[in-house]
CSV table of C-alpha atoms and ligand atoms in Angstrom, one decimal:
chain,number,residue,atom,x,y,z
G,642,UNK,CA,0.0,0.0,0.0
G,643,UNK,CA,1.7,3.3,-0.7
G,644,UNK,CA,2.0,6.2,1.2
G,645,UNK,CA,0.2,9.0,1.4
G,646,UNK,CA,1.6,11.6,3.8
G,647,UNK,CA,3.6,14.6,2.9
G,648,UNK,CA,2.7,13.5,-0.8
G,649,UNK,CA,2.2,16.7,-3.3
G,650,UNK,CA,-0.8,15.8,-4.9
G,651,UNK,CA,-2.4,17.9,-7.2
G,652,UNK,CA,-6.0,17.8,-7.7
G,653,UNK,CA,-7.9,19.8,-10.4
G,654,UNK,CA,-11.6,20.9,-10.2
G,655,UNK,CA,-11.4,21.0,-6.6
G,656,UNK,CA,-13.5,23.7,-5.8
G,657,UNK,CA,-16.6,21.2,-5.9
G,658,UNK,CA,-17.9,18.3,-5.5
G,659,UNK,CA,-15.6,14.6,-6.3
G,660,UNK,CA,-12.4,16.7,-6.3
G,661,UNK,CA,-13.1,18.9,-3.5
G,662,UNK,CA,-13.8,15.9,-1.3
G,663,UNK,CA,-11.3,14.2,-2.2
G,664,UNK,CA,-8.7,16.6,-1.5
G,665,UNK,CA,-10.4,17.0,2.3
G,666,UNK,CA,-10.0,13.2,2.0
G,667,UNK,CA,-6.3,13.2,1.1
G,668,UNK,CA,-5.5,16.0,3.5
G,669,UNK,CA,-6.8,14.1,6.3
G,670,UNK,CA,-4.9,11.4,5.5
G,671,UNK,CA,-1.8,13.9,5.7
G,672,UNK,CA,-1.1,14.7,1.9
G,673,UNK,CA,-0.3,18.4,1.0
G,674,UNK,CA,-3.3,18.8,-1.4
G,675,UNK,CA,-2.5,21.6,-4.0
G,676,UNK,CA,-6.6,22.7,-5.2
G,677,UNK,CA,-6.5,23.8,-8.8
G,678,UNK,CA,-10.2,25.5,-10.3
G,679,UNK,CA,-11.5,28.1,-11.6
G,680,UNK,CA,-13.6,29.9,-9.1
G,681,UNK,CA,-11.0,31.3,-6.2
G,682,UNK,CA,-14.1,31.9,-3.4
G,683,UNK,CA,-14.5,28.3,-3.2
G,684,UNK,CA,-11.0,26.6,-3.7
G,685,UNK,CA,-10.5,29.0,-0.7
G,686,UNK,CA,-13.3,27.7,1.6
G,687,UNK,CA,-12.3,23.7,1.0
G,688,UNK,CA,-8.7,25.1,1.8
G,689,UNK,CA,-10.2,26.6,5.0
G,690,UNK,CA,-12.1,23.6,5.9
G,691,UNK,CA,-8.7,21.4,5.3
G,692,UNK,CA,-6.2,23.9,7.4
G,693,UNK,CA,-8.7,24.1,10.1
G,694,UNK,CA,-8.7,20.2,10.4
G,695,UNK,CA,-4.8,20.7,10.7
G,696,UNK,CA,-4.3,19.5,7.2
G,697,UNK,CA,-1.9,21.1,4.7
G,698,UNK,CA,-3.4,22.6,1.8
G,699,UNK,CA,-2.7,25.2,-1.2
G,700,UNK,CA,-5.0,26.9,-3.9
G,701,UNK,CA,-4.1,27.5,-7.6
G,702,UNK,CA,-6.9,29.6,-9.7
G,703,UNK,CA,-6.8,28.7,-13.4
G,704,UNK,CA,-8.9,28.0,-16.4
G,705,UNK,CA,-7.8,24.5,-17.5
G,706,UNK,CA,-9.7,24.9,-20.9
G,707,UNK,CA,-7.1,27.6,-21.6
G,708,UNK,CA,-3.6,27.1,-22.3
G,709,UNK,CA,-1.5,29.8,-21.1
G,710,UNK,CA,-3.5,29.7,-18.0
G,711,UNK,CA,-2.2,26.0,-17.8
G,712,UNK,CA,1.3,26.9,-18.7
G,713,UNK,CA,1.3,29.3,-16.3
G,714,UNK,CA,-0.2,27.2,-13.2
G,715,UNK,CA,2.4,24.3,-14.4
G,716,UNK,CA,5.6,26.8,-14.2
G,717,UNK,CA,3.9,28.2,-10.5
G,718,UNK,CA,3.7,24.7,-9.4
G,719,UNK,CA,7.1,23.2,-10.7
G,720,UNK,CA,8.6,26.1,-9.3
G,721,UNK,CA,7.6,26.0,-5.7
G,722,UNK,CA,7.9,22.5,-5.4
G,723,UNK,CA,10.2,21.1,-8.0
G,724,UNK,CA,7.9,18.0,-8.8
G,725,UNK,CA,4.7,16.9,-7.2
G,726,UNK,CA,4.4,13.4,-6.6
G,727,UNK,CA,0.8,12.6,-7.5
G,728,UNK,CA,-1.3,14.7,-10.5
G,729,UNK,CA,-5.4,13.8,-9.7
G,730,UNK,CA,-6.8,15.4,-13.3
G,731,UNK,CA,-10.1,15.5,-12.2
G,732,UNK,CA,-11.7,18.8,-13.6
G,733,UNK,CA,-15.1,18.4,-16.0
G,734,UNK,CA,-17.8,19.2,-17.6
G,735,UNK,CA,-20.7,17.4,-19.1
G,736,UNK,CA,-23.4,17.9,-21.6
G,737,UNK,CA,-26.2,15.5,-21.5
G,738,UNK,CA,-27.9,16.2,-25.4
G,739,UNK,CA,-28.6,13.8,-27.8
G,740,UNK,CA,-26.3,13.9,-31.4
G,741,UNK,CA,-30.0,15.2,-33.3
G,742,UNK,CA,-30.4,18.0,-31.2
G,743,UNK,CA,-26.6,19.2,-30.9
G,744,UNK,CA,-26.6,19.9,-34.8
G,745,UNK,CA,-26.2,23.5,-34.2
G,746,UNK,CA,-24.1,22.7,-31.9
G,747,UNK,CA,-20.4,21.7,-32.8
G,748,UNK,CA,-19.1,23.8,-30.3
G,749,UNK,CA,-20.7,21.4,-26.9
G,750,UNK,CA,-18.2,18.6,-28.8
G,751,UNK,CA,-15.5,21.3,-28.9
G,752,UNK,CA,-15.8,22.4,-25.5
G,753,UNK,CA,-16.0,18.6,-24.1
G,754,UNK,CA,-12.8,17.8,-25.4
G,755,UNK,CA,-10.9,21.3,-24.6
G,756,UNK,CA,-11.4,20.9,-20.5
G,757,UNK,CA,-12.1,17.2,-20.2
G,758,UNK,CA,-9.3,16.2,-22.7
G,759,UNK,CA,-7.0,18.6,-24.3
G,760,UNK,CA,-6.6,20.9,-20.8
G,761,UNK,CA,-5.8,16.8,-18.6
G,762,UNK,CA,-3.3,16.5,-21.5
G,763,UNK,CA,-1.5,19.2,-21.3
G,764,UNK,CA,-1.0,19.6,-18.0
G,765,UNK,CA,-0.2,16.0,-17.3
G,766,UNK,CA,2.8,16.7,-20.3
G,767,UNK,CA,3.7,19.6,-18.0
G,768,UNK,CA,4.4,17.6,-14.9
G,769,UNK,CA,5.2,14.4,-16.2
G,770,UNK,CA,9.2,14.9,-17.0
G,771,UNK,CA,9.9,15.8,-12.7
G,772,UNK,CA,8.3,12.7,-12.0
G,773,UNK,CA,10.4,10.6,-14.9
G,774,UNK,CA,13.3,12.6,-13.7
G,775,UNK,CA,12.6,11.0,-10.2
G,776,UNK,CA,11.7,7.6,-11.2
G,777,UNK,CA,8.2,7.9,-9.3
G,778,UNK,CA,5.3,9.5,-9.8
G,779,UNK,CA,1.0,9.0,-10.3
G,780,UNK,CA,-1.3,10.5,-12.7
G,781,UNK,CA,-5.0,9.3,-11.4
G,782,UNK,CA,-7.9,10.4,-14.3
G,783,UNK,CA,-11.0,11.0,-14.0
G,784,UNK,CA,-13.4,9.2,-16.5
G,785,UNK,CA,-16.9,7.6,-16.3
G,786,UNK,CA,-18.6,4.4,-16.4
G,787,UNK,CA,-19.8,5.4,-19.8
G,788,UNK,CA,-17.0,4.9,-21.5
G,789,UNK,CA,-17.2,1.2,-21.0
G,790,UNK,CA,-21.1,1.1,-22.1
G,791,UNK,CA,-23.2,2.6,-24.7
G,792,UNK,CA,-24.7,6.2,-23.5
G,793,UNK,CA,-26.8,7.9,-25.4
G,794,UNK,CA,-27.1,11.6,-25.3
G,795,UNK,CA,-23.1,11.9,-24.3
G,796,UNK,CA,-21.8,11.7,-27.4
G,797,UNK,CA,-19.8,15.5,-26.6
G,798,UNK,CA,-19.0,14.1,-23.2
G,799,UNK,CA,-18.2,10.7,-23.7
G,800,UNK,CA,-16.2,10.7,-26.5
G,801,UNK,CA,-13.7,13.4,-24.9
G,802,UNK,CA,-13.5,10.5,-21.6
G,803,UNK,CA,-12.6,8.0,-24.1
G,804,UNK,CA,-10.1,10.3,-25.4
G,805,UNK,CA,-8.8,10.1,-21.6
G,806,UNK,CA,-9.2,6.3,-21.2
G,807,UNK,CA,-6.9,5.9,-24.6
G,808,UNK,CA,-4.3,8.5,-23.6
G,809,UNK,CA,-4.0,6.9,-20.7
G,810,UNK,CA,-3.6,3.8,-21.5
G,811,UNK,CA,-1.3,4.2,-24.2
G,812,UNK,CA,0.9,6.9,-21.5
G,813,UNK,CA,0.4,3.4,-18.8
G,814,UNK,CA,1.7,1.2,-21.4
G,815,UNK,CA,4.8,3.4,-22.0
G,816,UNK,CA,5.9,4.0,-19.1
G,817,UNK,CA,6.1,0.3,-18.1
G,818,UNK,CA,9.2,0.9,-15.7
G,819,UNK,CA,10.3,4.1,-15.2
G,820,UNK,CA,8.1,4.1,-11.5
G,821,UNK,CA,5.5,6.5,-13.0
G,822,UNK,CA,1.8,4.7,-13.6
G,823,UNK,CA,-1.8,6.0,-14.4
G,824,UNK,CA,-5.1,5.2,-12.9
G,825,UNK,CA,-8.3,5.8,-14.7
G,826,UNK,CA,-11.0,6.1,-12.3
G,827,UNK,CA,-14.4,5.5,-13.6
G,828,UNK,CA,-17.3,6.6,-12.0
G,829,UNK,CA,-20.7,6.0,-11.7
G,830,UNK,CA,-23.2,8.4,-11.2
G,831,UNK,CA,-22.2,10.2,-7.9
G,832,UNK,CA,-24.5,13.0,-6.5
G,833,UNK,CA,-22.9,16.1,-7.2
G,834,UNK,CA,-23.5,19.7,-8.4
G,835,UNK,CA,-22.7,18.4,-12.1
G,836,UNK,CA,-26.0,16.1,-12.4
G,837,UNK,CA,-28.2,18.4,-10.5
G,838,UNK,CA,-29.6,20.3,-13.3
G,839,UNK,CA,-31.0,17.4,-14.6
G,840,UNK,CA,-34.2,15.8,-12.9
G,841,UNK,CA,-34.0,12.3,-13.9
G,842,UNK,CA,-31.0,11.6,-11.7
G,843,UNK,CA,-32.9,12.9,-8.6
G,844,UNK,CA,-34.7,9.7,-8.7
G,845,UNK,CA,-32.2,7.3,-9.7
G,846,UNK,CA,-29.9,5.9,-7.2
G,847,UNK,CA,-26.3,7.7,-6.9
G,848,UNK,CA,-22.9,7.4,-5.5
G,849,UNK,CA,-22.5,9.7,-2.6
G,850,UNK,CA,-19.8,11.8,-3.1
G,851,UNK,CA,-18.1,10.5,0.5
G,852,UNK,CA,-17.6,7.3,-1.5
G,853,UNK,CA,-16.1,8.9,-4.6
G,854,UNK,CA,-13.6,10.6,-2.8
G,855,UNK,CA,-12.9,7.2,-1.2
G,856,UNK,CA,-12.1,6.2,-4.5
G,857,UNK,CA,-9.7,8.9,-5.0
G,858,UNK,CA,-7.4,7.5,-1.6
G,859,UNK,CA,-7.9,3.8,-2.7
G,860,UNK,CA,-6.3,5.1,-6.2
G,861,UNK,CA,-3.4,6.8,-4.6
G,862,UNK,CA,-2.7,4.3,-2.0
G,863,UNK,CA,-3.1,1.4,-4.2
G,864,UNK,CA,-2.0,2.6,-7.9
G,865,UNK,CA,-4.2,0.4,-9.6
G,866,UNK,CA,-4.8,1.0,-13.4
G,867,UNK,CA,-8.5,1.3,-13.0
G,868,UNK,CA,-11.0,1.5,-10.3
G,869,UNK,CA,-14.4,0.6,-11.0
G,870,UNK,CA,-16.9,-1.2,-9.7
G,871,UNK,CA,-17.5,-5.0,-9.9
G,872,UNK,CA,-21.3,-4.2,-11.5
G,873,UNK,CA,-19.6,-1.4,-14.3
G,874,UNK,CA,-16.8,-3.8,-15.1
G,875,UNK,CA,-19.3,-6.6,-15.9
G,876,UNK,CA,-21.3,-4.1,-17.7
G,877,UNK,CA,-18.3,-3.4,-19.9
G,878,UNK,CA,-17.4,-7.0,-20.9
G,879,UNK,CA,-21.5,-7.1,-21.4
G,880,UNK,CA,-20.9,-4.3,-23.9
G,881,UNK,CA,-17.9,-6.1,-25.8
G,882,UNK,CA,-19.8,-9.6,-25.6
G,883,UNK,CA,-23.3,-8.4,-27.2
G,884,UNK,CA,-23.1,-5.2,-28.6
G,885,UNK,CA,-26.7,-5.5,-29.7
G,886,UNK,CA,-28.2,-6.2,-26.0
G,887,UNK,CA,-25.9,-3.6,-24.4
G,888,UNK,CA,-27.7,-0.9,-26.7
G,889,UNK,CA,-31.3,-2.1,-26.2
G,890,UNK,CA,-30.2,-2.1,-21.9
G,891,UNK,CA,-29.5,1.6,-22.8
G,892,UNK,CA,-32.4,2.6,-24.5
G,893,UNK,CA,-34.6,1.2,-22.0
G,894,UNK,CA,-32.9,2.9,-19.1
G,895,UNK,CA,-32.8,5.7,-20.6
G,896,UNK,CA,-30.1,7.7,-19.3
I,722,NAP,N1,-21.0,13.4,-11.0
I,722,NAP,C1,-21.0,12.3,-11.8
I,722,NAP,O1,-22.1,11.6,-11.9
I,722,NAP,C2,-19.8,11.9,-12.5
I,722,NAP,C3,-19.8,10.6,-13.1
I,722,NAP,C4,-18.7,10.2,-13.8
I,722,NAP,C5,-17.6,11.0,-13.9
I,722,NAP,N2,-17.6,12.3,-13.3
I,722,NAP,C6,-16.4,13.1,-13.5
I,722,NAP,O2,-16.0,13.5,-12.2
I,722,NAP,C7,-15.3,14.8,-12.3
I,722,NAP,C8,-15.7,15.7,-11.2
I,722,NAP,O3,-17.1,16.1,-11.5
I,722,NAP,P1,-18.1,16.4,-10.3
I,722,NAP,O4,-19.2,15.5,-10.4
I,722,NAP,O5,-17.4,16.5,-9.0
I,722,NAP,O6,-18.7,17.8,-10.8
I,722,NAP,P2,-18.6,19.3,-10.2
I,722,NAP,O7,-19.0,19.3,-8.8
I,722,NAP,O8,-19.4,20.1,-11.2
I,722,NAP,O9,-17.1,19.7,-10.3
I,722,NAP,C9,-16.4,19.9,-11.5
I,722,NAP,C10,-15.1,20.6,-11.2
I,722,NAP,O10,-14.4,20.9,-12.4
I,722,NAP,C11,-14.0,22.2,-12.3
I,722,NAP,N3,-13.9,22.8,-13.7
I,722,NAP,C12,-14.8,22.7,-14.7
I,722,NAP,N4,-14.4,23.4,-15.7
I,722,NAP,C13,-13.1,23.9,-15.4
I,722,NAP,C14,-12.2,24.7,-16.1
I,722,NAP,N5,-12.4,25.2,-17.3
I,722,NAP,N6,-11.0,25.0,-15.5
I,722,NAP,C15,-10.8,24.5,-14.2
I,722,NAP,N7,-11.6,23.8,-13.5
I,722,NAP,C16,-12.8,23.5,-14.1
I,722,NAP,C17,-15.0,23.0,-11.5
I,722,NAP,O11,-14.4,24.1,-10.9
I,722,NAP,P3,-14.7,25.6,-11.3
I,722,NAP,O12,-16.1,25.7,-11.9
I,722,NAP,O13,-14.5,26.4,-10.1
I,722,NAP,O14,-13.7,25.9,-12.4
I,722,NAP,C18,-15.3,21.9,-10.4
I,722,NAP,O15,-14.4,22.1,-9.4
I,722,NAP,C19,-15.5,15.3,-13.8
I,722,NAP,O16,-14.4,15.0,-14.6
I,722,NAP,C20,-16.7,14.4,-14.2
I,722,NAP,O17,-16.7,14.3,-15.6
I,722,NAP,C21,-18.7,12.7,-12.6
């Protein structure tokens, strides 16, 4: 089981929900969490809350959809702390639409891809070298369940996570001994401010977010290559084994 105290971890879209209970997870546990978002008022609360539960704790405003805002935040962080030691690209947005009403609308594909993919990307090429440099290191993304089963009406969102999932793998599969390794984590649905504009998923059963930032510790302590639940997983080879059924379980669903 690795450690987790004193460990730099960086964690973006902190200021809410998954990542920003996470990071209170990881604090308690002793890290030095380093909060990345956009909206300053509440990476500074979730700092608050972490400091005044003795943990250690740092925030970092930046716009992870643009790129000198990540170039900047990369150069901040690599030069206070030379190399952190665990990168948690966690920052998202969805867009639940179906493909014949987005039309109109190449830019919801556009903008899927720029923060879910191209800004995890970049920054994970920004810290990676450090952590080769050391020989150790851990970059833990954020992906869904979807990704391993057919969902319609995230087309936008789901193909920019699969873009994650092959990245990732691929970046895994190279670095096969150098004592850097990726975890994709991939969630269920988990009850935060993201799905509360839509309705349906008031009445369908959620993972608390207490539990997903669970998930986060297990993934740094235990560097898997994926967390996901047993039910997902079986889902996913579903999904491989009949195409066919795994669309028609979809449909009827519903979500
Ligand atoms: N909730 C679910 O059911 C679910 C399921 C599967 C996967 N996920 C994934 O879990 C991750 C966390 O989502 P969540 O459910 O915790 O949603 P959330 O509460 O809406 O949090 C999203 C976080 O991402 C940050 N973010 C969004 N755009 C950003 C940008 N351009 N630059 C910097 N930060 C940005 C937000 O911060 P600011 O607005 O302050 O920038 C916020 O901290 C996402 O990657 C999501 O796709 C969620």
């Amino acid at each position: 089981m690795g450690k987790v105290k004193n460990k730099k971890i960086v964690i973006t879209g902190a200021s809410s929900g998954i990542g920003a209970e996470g990071a209170r997870q990881l604090a308690a546990e002793g890290a030095y969490v380093i909060l990345v978002a956009r909206r300053s008022d509440e990476l500074e609360q979730v700092v608050a809350d972490i400091r005044k539960n003795g943990g250690q704790a740092e925030a970092h405003t930046a716009d992870l959809s643009n790129y000198d805002d990540i170039d900047a935040l990369a150069e901040a962080l690599l030069a206070k702390h030379g190399k952190v030691d665990v990168l948690i690209n966690n920052a998202g947005r969805s867009i639940r639409r179906s493909v014949r009403n987005s039309l109109e609308r190449f830019h919801d594909y556009e903008r899927c891809m720029q923060i879910n993919y191209f800004g995890l990307v970049r920054l994970t090429l920004k810290l990676l070298p450090p952590m080769l440099e050391a020989g150790d290191g851990h970059i833990v993304n954020v992906t869904t369940w979807a990704t391993l089963v057919p969902s319609p009406r995230f087309a936008a969102y789901v193909a920019s996570k699969k873009a994650v999932d092959g990245f990732t793998e691929s970046l895994d599969t190279e670095l096969t001994g150098t004592g850097v390794s990726t975890t994709l984590v991939h969630y269920p649905l988990v009850r935060t401010p993201m799905i509360a504009p839509t309705k349906l998923y008031s009445q369908l059963p959620a993972m608390s977010v207490e539990k997903a930032g669970r998930w986060l510790v297990k993934a740094v302590k235990r560097r898997p290559k994926r967390v996901v639940s047993p039910s997902m997983f079986s889902m996913g080879v579903g999904t491989m084994m009949n195409p066919r059924m795994s669309r028609w379980v979809s449909r009827k669903l519903g979500i």
